[in-house]
Amino acid sequence: MNVHAPILQHASVSEALNKWLSHDRPMLIDGRWEMAASGRTFDVHDPATGARIAAVAEGDAADVDRAVKAARRAFETGPWPRMTPSDRGRLIHRIGDLILEHADTLATIEALDNGKPKTVARAADVTLSADMFHYMSGWATKIEGRTIPISALAAPGMELVSMTRKEAIGVVGQIIPWNFPLLMAAWKVAPALATGCTVVLKVAEETPLSALWLGQLLLDAGLPDGVVNIVTGFGETAGAALAGHPGVDKVAFTGSTEVGKLIVQAASKDLKKVSLELGGKSPNIVLGDADLDLTIAGAANSIFFNHGQCCNAGARLYVHDSIYDRVVEGVAQVAGQIRLGHGLDEGTEMGPLVSSVQYDRVRGFLQAGRDEGAEFMFRQDQAPEGGYFVAPTVLTNTNPQMKVVREEIFGPVLVATPFKELDDALIAEANNSVYGLAAGVWSRDTGRALSVANRLRAGTVWINCYHVFDAALPFGGYKQSGWGREMGEAVLANYLETKAVTMRIG
Ligand code: NAP
Ligand code: MG
């Protein structure tokens, strides 16, 4: 194992974290910390500076195979399947407690690795991750089948009892993106544990660190060996190997729609079950009677939160023309006041994009908008030098055919469009997307807003609020935004099989 000089001088990086970062970080396989069989590692960067902050194992197909075999053993013969639901629930709850105990370190890691402000990581990512384990711990004891009266023909006098059992689907391969690294791990791992599955988690190459820290917390909580295995590596190698591995019963993926389609292809070879959380281009509709202050702050937050790197970002703003100018200028003003900086610096409200790839991609979209005639309302001069910063941007004078209106940008870029009437044409335009992940409606007339919400083809609709997530609320997409739901009771279906048992009792 290579040891590097600790490179971080920042006050909020503790000595323990600095030491942890200075050693090549291994993967969690079968309860042990292991480097890749190939011996290779890859570097992890701070997107605010481009500096290398750590190196992690470059897992590939051979390591995925080891991890899947460990998960299979843990599922078939380990202590995990024999544990009582209440013991399993207590263990899952303990993981939530440990996340809160390590909240400051986890938030620091997220700020360093992903670029988001530490304050945001602490308040959102870490809190919601702990909530997810705490919430899911309660489900471990509540996974119930039913008894079902049946009418099937039976011989005279024959008495039958039929029931369903909900059983763990088995070994689950989980693949997650970089926008909420710890939270995406929590959304995936917690319900899989509640249902009694075992897991191989492939984390995003851009942001592998918080999941590795979580891995130690899983061991500290007493999770048996092999129940959760965490592989670091690239999508094309480790991710593809996991999605196509014959020892995996189910693949749960969060990421782009493009890669989601590759996952489906890989899983179709042996018809693995698949659930997908994919991209979005969510409409945010402001009716003429909306509360202006609430709406301006909410519309800005809907697109600029997490630097626009949210699958559910309110990326298409439709505003009634009676208040269009005021709302759009208000959002642009909020954009101009957002303080960009290093995620660990006090006062930072927005960090850099996660990588040079995303930086180039988002700037490519801005160029496309310019070429297609969109007008820009933003203050670009404040983006700090050196990292992958893109200042929050509002585009006006757009039309439904433009690339910036049609495609997911995944950056802090809002496209705004006025409308004259709340009519079928507006609803049709809001629904005019291959995606259907989320939507927002702003109005003082909540009855009218609810009627709009009912007509939007999206898995989540927020009225007079946005980005409200809760472990109890199902989240997922219509159309090409995904298959299945994360969180809430609904996510359990991703990890359970239903068995019908019929017994002759007389
Ligand atoms: P991505 O390229 O789809 O990557 C997601 C994950 O898939 C990463 O771990 C990636 O590995 C892996 N991967 C890439 N190619 C693969 C392959 N051929 N086989 C198996 N795995 C593969 O997405 P991203 O750029 O990281 O994230 C941004 C996208 O995710 C956006 O489109 C966003 O909308 C979507 N997203 C959706 C949700 C949701 O809940 N619906 C949440 C977050 C993000 P590497 O890291 O090595 O590339
Ligand atoms: Mg990638």
XYZ file of C-alpha atoms and ligand atoms in Angstrom:
555
model
C 0.000 0.000 0.000
C 1.340 3.409 -0.930
C 1.470 6.152 1.632
C 1.469 9.729 0.422
C 2.305 12.877 2.297
C -0.861 14.381 3.737
C -1.724 17.202 1.384
C -4.497 19.033 3.098
C -3.745 21.980 5.280
C -7.315 23.079 5.724
C -8.427 23.732 9.314
C -11.538 21.627 8.992
C -9.620 18.548 7.810
C -8.753 16.676 11.002
C -5.456 14.910 11.502
C -7.275 11.559 11.457
C -8.924 12.337 8.128
C -5.682 13.609 6.669
C -3.980 10.376 7.693
C -6.832 8.322 6.223
C -6.545 10.230 2.946
C -2.791 9.779 2.815
C -3.053 5.984 2.447
C -4.296 4.353 -0.742
C -7.874 3.457 0.081
C -8.813 -0.198 -0.370
C -12.247 -1.661 -1.136
C -14.541 -3.487 1.283
C -14.786 -7.112 0.195
C -16.045 -9.876 2.480
C -15.539 -7.789 5.606
C -11.919 -6.983 4.792
C -10.211 -3.967 3.263
C -8.630 -5.119 0.016
C -6.706 -3.492 -2.806
C -7.573 -4.405 -6.416
C -6.317 -7.791 -7.612
C -4.516 -5.909 -10.404
C -2.737 -3.718 -7.820
C -3.895 -0.604 -9.682
C -5.190 2.563 -8.073
C -6.615 5.807 -9.418
C -6.498 9.346 -8.108
C -9.349 11.273 -6.546
C -9.498 15.048 -6.973
C -10.797 18.140 -5.219
C -12.870 19.801 -7.956
C -12.407 23.264 -6.414
C -8.668 23.181 -7.064
C -8.048 20.183 -9.309
C -5.600 18.906 -6.644
C -5.230 15.197 -5.993
C -6.594 14.376 -2.530
C -6.382 10.601 -2.392
C -5.951 7.412 -4.371
C -8.336 4.459 -4.280
C -8.230 0.886 -5.539
C -9.128 0.516 -9.201
C -11.467 -2.435 -8.925
C -12.346 -4.309 -12.087
C -14.136 -7.499 -13.147
C -11.896 -9.717 -10.993
C -12.665 -7.698 -7.858
C -16.363 -7.509 -8.683
C -16.324 -11.279 -8.987
C -14.726 -11.638 -5.527
C -17.283 -9.215 -4.093
C -20.258 -10.971 -5.703
C -19.053 -14.336 -4.417
C -18.713 -12.892 -0.916
C -22.213 -11.414 -1.121
C -23.553 -14.768 -2.359
C -21.918 -16.640 0.539
C -23.262 -14.083 3.002
C -26.734 -14.491 1.521
C -26.760 -18.292 1.346
C -24.798 -19.406 4.381
C -23.783 -16.418 6.512
C -25.388 -15.240 9.753
C -27.339 -12.480 7.957
C -30.263 -14.609 6.680
C -30.637 -16.231 10.094
C -30.711 -12.990 12.032
C -34.128 -12.044 13.404
C -35.809 -9.056 11.763
C -35.523 -7.120 14.992
C -31.782 -7.773 15.300
C -31.411 -6.718 11.673
C -33.441 -3.582 12.336
C -31.336 -2.679 15.373
C -28.148 -3.072 13.358
C -29.467 -0.855 10.567
C -30.480 1.741 13.161
C -26.966 1.671 14.612
C -25.566 2.535 11.167
C -27.756 5.674 11.170
C -26.436 6.579 14.632
C -22.820 6.112 13.498
C -23.402 8.336 10.469
C -24.540 11.103 12.824
C -21.539 10.523 15.102
C -19.276 10.909 12.054
C -21.315 13.729 10.545
C -18.549 16.304 10.553
C -16.017 14.000 8.887
C -18.508 12.782 6.316
C -19.526 16.355 5.456
C -15.863 17.315 5.127
C -15.225 14.384 2.788
C -18.215 15.336 0.626
C -17.013 18.951 0.406
C -13.520 17.840 -0.605
C -14.477 15.078 -2.989
C -17.675 16.398 -4.597
C -17.113 20.153 -4.148
C -20.402 20.974 -2.416
C -20.377 23.328 0.590
C -19.706 21.469 3.817
C -22.670 23.191 5.452
C -24.946 21.796 2.764
C -23.378 18.342 2.977
C -23.907 18.355 6.752
C -27.489 19.634 6.629
C -28.695 17.669 3.601
C -26.517 14.728 2.555
C -25.465 13.498 5.987
C -28.772 14.132 7.759
C -30.815 12.454 5.035
C -28.389 9.512 4.907
C -28.777 8.886 8.641
C -32.559 9.340 8.296
C -32.633 6.719 5.553
C -30.986 4.086 7.777
C -33.147 5.043 10.758
C -36.326 4.953 8.699
C -35.450 1.682 6.955
C -34.500 0.021 10.254
C -38.194 0.106 11.142
C -39.182 -1.761 7.993
C -37.029 -4.778 8.831
C -39.757 -5.995 11.219
C -42.686 -5.033 9.006
C -42.158 -6.963 5.809
C -45.341 -8.963 5.788
C -47.208 -11.258 3.447
C -50.957 -11.771 3.438
C -53.386 -14.637 3.702
C -55.518 -14.800 0.594
C -58.928 -16.439 0.250
C -58.882 -18.399 -3.015
C -61.641 -19.736 -5.216
C -59.699 -22.255 -7.269
C -61.473 -25.528 -7.876
C -60.625 -28.068 -5.245
C -61.928 -31.545 -4.663
C -65.084 -31.593 -2.509
C -64.137 -31.315 1.120
C -60.606 -30.138 0.350
C -59.561 -27.214 2.517
C -56.779 -24.898 1.325
C -54.909 -22.009 2.910
C -52.963 -19.606 0.684
C -50.518 -16.995 1.829
C -47.810 -14.780 0.411
C -44.318 -14.452 1.802
C -42.077 -11.509 0.950
C -38.529 -12.762 0.549
C -35.220 -11.026 -0.094
C -34.412 -10.982 -3.793
C -30.836 -12.107 -3.073
C -27.538 -10.552 -4.124
C -28.028 -6.977 -5.283
C -25.608 -5.045 -7.505
C -25.932 -1.316 -6.874
C -24.339 1.414 -8.996
C -24.466 5.061 -7.920
C -23.481 8.524 -9.241
C -21.397 11.360 -7.798
C -23.920 14.133 -7.113
C -24.882 12.955 -3.596
C -22.242 10.300 -2.965
C -23.100 9.300 0.615
C -26.836 9.813 0.223
C -27.054 7.704 -2.926
C -25.211 4.927 -1.059
C -27.710 5.245 1.819
C -30.726 5.219 -0.508
C -29.438 1.995 -2.014
C -27.910 0.100 0.904
C -30.466 0.803 3.672
C -33.536 -0.754 1.985
C -31.492 -3.686 0.677
C -30.452 -4.404 4.273
C -33.980 -3.959 5.613
C -35.221 -6.637 3.207
C -32.371 -9.025 4.055
C -30.479 -8.785 0.765
C -26.712 -8.692 0.422
C -25.003 -6.019 -1.633
C -22.156 -5.159 -3.955
C -22.051 -1.375 -4.262
C -20.065 0.247 -7.109
C -19.520 3.893 -6.260
C -18.835 6.703 -8.749
C -15.216 7.123 -9.793
C -15.441 10.882 -9.147
C -16.541 10.531 -5.520
C -15.607 7.214 -3.911
C -14.473 8.464 -0.497
C -17.583 8.926 1.668
C -18.872 5.436 0.807
C -15.537 3.988 1.912
C -15.816 5.843 5.211
C -19.374 4.498 5.478
C -17.957 1.007 4.862
C -16.010 1.201 8.114
C -19.165 2.334 9.921
C -20.994 -0.723 8.555
C -18.301 -2.948 10.049
C -18.331 -0.988 13.321
C -22.109 -1.458 13.517
C -21.536 -5.228 13.401
C -22.667 -6.046 9.881
C -21.554 -9.617 9.112
C -18.791 -10.162 6.539
C -19.843 -9.989 2.904
C -23.279 -8.443 3.521
C -22.192 -5.135 1.988
C -19.179 -5.023 -0.315
C -17.985 -1.713 -1.723
C -16.070 -1.612 -4.993
C -14.305 1.474 -6.339
C -13.558 1.555 -10.051
C -14.756 2.729 -13.428
C -18.171 2.302 -14.956
C -16.986 0.662 -18.149
C -15.058 -2.026 -16.223
C -16.269 -2.519 -12.644
C -19.789 -1.183 -13.283
C -20.317 -3.207 -16.449
C -18.954 -6.348 -14.771
C -21.423 -5.915 -11.908
C -24.423 -5.250 -14.168
C -23.664 -8.382 -16.184
C -22.481 -10.725 -13.416
C -24.444 -13.986 -13.389
C -24.200 -14.157 -9.579
C -26.203 -10.950 -9.177
C -29.984 -11.339 -8.823
C -30.894 -7.696 -9.175
C -29.298 -4.457 -10.324
C -30.281 -1.112 -8.793
C -28.841 1.827 -10.701
C -28.835 5.589 -10.294
C -27.246 7.729 -12.983
C -27.800 8.942 -16.509
C -30.549 7.624 -18.761
C -27.868 6.752 -21.322
C -26.008 4.433 -18.931
C -29.343 3.165 -17.579
C -30.022 1.737 -21.042
C -26.622 -0.014 -20.993
C -27.478 -1.486 -17.587
C -30.728 -2.885 -18.950
C -28.855 -4.469 -21.868
C -26.238 -6.008 -19.582
C -28.875 -7.302 -17.154
C -31.064 -8.705 -19.917
C -28.586 -11.504 -20.670
C -29.881 -13.490 -17.722
C -33.013 -11.402 -17.078
C -31.899 -9.909 -13.795
C -34.430 -7.680 -12.115
C -33.558 -4.001 -12.629
C -34.566 -0.730 -10.986
C -33.404 2.607 -12.368
C -33.261 6.195 -11.123
C -32.311 8.295 -14.116
C -32.179 11.804 -15.481
C -34.709 14.604 -15.660
C -35.532 17.996 -17.121
C -38.170 19.026 -14.661
C -40.713 21.799 -15.323
C -41.423 24.414 -12.672
C -44.713 26.250 -13.345
C -45.468 29.651 -11.808
C -49.121 30.708 -12.008
C -50.056 34.396 -12.117
C -51.207 34.498 -8.477
C -48.016 33.013 -6.994
C -46.413 34.562 -3.917
C -43.491 36.370 -5.552
C -40.926 36.194 -2.744
C -41.595 32.523 -2.056
C -41.528 31.668 -5.743
C -38.357 33.554 -6.605
C -36.418 31.963 -3.742
C -37.927 28.562 -4.505
C -37.330 28.684 -8.257
C -33.704 29.725 -7.694
C -33.178 26.961 -5.159
C -34.849 24.409 -7.422
C -32.143 24.825 -10.072
C -29.105 26.125 -8.170
C -29.133 23.718 -5.206
C -26.169 21.326 -5.464
C -24.938 23.437 -8.417
C -27.785 22.122 -10.545
C -26.369 18.623 -10.247
C -29.720 17.190 -9.198
C -31.625 14.749 -11.349
C -34.804 16.494 -10.155
C -33.592 20.096 -10.657
C -36.302 22.568 -11.668
C -34.551 23.248 -14.967
C -37.448 24.561 -17.090
C -39.202 27.559 -15.557
C -42.614 28.496 -17.024
C -43.968 31.798 -15.666
C -47.295 33.528 -16.307
C -46.528 36.582 -18.424
C -48.136 38.983 -15.908
C -45.225 38.327 -13.493
C -42.603 36.842 -15.846
C -40.180 39.786 -15.780
C -40.315 40.143 -12.009
C -39.784 36.438 -11.363
C -36.982 36.010 -13.871
C -35.166 39.152 -12.753
C -35.630 38.048 -9.151
C -34.106 34.626 -9.863
C -31.220 36.242 -11.781
C -30.631 38.552 -8.821
C -30.474 35.574 -6.434
C -28.065 33.916 -8.891
C -25.837 36.978 -8.847
C -25.623 36.947 -5.058
C -24.690 33.299 -4.620
C -21.171 33.107 -3.221
C -18.997 30.620 -5.102
C -15.974 29.134 -3.421
C -14.268 26.119 -1.901
C -16.734 23.839 -0.156
C -14.717 23.997 3.063
C -14.528 27.790 3.160
C -16.921 29.562 5.437
C -19.626 31.442 3.602
C -19.441 29.362 0.440
C -22.903 28.845 -0.973
C -21.978 27.076 -4.186
C -18.913 25.021 -5.029
C -17.501 23.868 -8.351
C -18.999 21.255 -10.653
C -17.721 17.799 -9.846
C -15.176 17.338 -12.634
C -13.569 18.744 -15.742
C -15.857 16.504 -17.785
C -18.961 18.102 -16.257
C -17.405 21.555 -16.552
C -16.822 21.058 -20.284
C -20.255 19.529 -20.714
C -22.128 22.379 -19.009
C -20.078 25.013 -20.838
C -20.891 23.184 -24.066
C -24.583 23.627 -23.278
C -24.052 27.340 -22.556
C -22.372 27.689 -25.935
C -25.227 25.816 -27.608
C -27.696 28.200 -25.933
C -25.711 31.183 -27.201
C -25.563 29.713 -30.728
C -29.309 29.075 -30.734
C -30.104 32.644 -29.700
C -30.908 32.354 -25.990
C -30.262 35.462 -23.883
C -28.097 35.248 -20.779
C -28.922 36.825 -17.416
C -26.093 36.053 -15.038
C -22.921 37.317 -13.399
C -20.118 35.185 -14.752
C -17.238 37.309 -13.444
C -17.483 35.924 -9.934
C -16.553 32.301 -10.702
C -13.245 31.583 -8.932
C -10.235 30.582 -11.006
C -8.626 27.175 -10.940
C -11.490 24.796 -10.209
C -14.482 23.611 -12.212
C -16.692 26.576 -11.329
C -19.674 27.583 -13.427
C -21.631 30.592 -12.218
C -25.398 30.200 -11.859
C -27.029 31.169 -15.122
C -30.512 32.118 -16.314
C -31.341 31.759 -20.011
C -34.306 33.604 -21.539
C -35.654 33.971 -25.066
C -35.627 30.225 -25.446
C -37.974 28.024 -27.465
C -39.051 24.407 -27.035
C -36.750 23.144 -29.811
C -33.515 24.385 -28.251
C -31.012 21.870 -26.948
C -30.839 23.758 -23.627
C -34.596 23.293 -23.202
C -34.759 19.663 -24.318
C -31.708 18.057 -22.748
C -30.557 17.570 -19.175
C -27.680 19.991 -18.491
C -26.926 18.870 -14.927
C -25.482 22.257 -14.016
C -26.701 25.590 -12.561
C -28.477 26.654 -15.747
C -32.142 27.670 -15.799
C -34.207 28.151 -18.952
C -37.166 30.494 -18.473
C -40.243 30.793 -20.714
C -43.401 32.954 -20.319
C -46.928 31.617 -20.864
C -50.242 33.412 -21.382
C -52.823 30.894 -20.172
C -52.897 27.935 -17.869
C -54.297 25.716 -20.627
C -53.780 22.341 -22.251
C -50.941 23.724 -24.357
C -48.982 24.722 -21.241
C -49.490 21.329 -19.590
C -48.529 19.623 -22.861
C -45.339 21.705 -23.061
C -44.481 20.958 -19.420
C -44.953 17.250 -20.180
C -43.096 17.525 -23.492
C -39.982 15.654 -22.375
C -38.658 12.121 -22.531
C -38.187 12.510 -18.776
C -40.748 12.550 -15.979
C -38.913 12.754 -12.694
C -40.198 15.841 -10.878
C -42.102 19.101 -11.280
C -43.032 22.219 -9.320
C -46.162 24.385 -9.215
C -46.363 27.804 -7.554
C -49.733 29.447 -6.790
C -51.744 30.902 -3.913
C -54.729 28.928 -5.229
C -53.749 25.523 -3.929
C -56.782 23.830 -5.496
C -55.723 25.033 -8.933
C -52.116 24.066 -8.205
C -53.197 20.576 -7.201
C -55.187 20.224 -10.391
C -52.034 21.143 -12.376
C -50.024 18.671 -10.281
C -52.483 15.918 -11.165
C -51.892 16.519 -14.880
C -48.090 16.494 -14.766
C -46.421 13.247 -15.801
C -43.796 13.121 -13.080
C -42.964 10.912 -10.112
C -42.784 13.857 -7.698
C -44.639 17.174 -7.757
C -43.899 19.927 -5.267
C -46.448 22.730 -4.704
C -45.059 26.012 -3.302
C -41.864 24.199 -2.307
C -39.107 22.213 -4.010
C -36.409 19.649 -3.175
C -38.371 18.331 -0.221
C -37.027 14.827 0.285
C -37.879 12.450 3.056
C -36.946 8.840 3.689
C -40.689 8.103 3.926
C -41.579 9.593 0.529
C -41.242 7.512 -2.640
C -39.058 9.084 -5.321
C -38.574 8.017 -8.915
C -39.477 8.621 -12.487
C -42.171 8.306 -15.102
C -41.078 7.707 -18.705
C -37.293 7.582 -19.281
C -36.581 8.845 -15.761
C -36.597 5.342 -14.429
C -38.131 2.106 -13.260
C -39.291 1.648 -9.677
C -39.057 3.986 -6.708
C -36.441 4.856 -4.087
C -37.362 5.444 -0.437
C -40.622 5.033 1.414
C -42.430 1.722 1.574
C -42.308 1.661 -2.235
C -38.561 0.956 -2.418
C -38.984 -2.373 -0.637
C -40.543 -3.794 -3.810
C -37.163 -3.297 -5.521
C -35.580 -5.837 -3.196
C -38.319 -8.383 -2.547
C -39.753 -11.398 -4.293
C -43.322 -12.521 -3.590
C -43.866 -16.201 -2.953
C -47.389 -17.654 -2.954
C -47.664 -20.690 -0.678
C -50.772 -22.850 -0.805
C -51.287 -25.581 1.741
C -53.933 -28.303 1.926
C -55.132 -28.518 5.475
C -58.029 -30.853 5.077
P -23.420 7.979 -15.183
O -22.335 8.231 -16.131
O -24.655 7.345 -15.651
O -22.757 7.154 -13.982
C -23.487 6.617 -12.936
C -22.769 5.387 -12.433
O -22.758 4.398 -13.447
C -21.316 5.622 -12.073
O -20.979 4.833 -10.973
C -20.615 5.168 -13.335
O -19.259 4.825 -13.150
C -21.430 3.964 -13.697
N -21.296 3.550 -15.086
C -20.899 4.281 -16.171
N -20.882 3.514 -17.280
C -21.300 2.285 -16.916
C -21.511 1.058 -17.606
N -21.290 0.936 -18.928
N -21.941 -0.013 -16.909
C -22.177 0.075 -15.579
N -21.989 1.193 -14.875
C -21.565 2.297 -15.527
O -23.955 9.265 -14.488
P -23.118 10.387 -13.786
O -22.545 11.231 -14.862
O -22.209 9.794 -12.801
O -24.313 11.154 -13.012
C -25.124 12.123 -13.592
C -26.429 11.542 -14.113
O -27.093 10.758 -13.126
C -27.421 12.594 -14.504
O -27.957 12.316 -15.759
C -28.518 12.546 -13.436
O -29.774 12.926 -13.835
C -28.477 11.140 -13.027
N -28.909 11.016 -11.628
C -30.157 10.541 -11.358
C -30.593 10.439 -10.052
C -31.967 9.937 -9.712
O -32.231 9.690 -8.547
N -32.846 9.764 -10.657
C -29.739 10.776 -9.016
C -28.489 11.247 -9.324
C -28.082 11.351 -10.641
P -18.145 5.990 -13.336
O -18.231 6.779 -12.103
O -16.858 5.295 -13.487
O -18.511 6.756 -14.563
Mg -18.295 8.902 -15.280
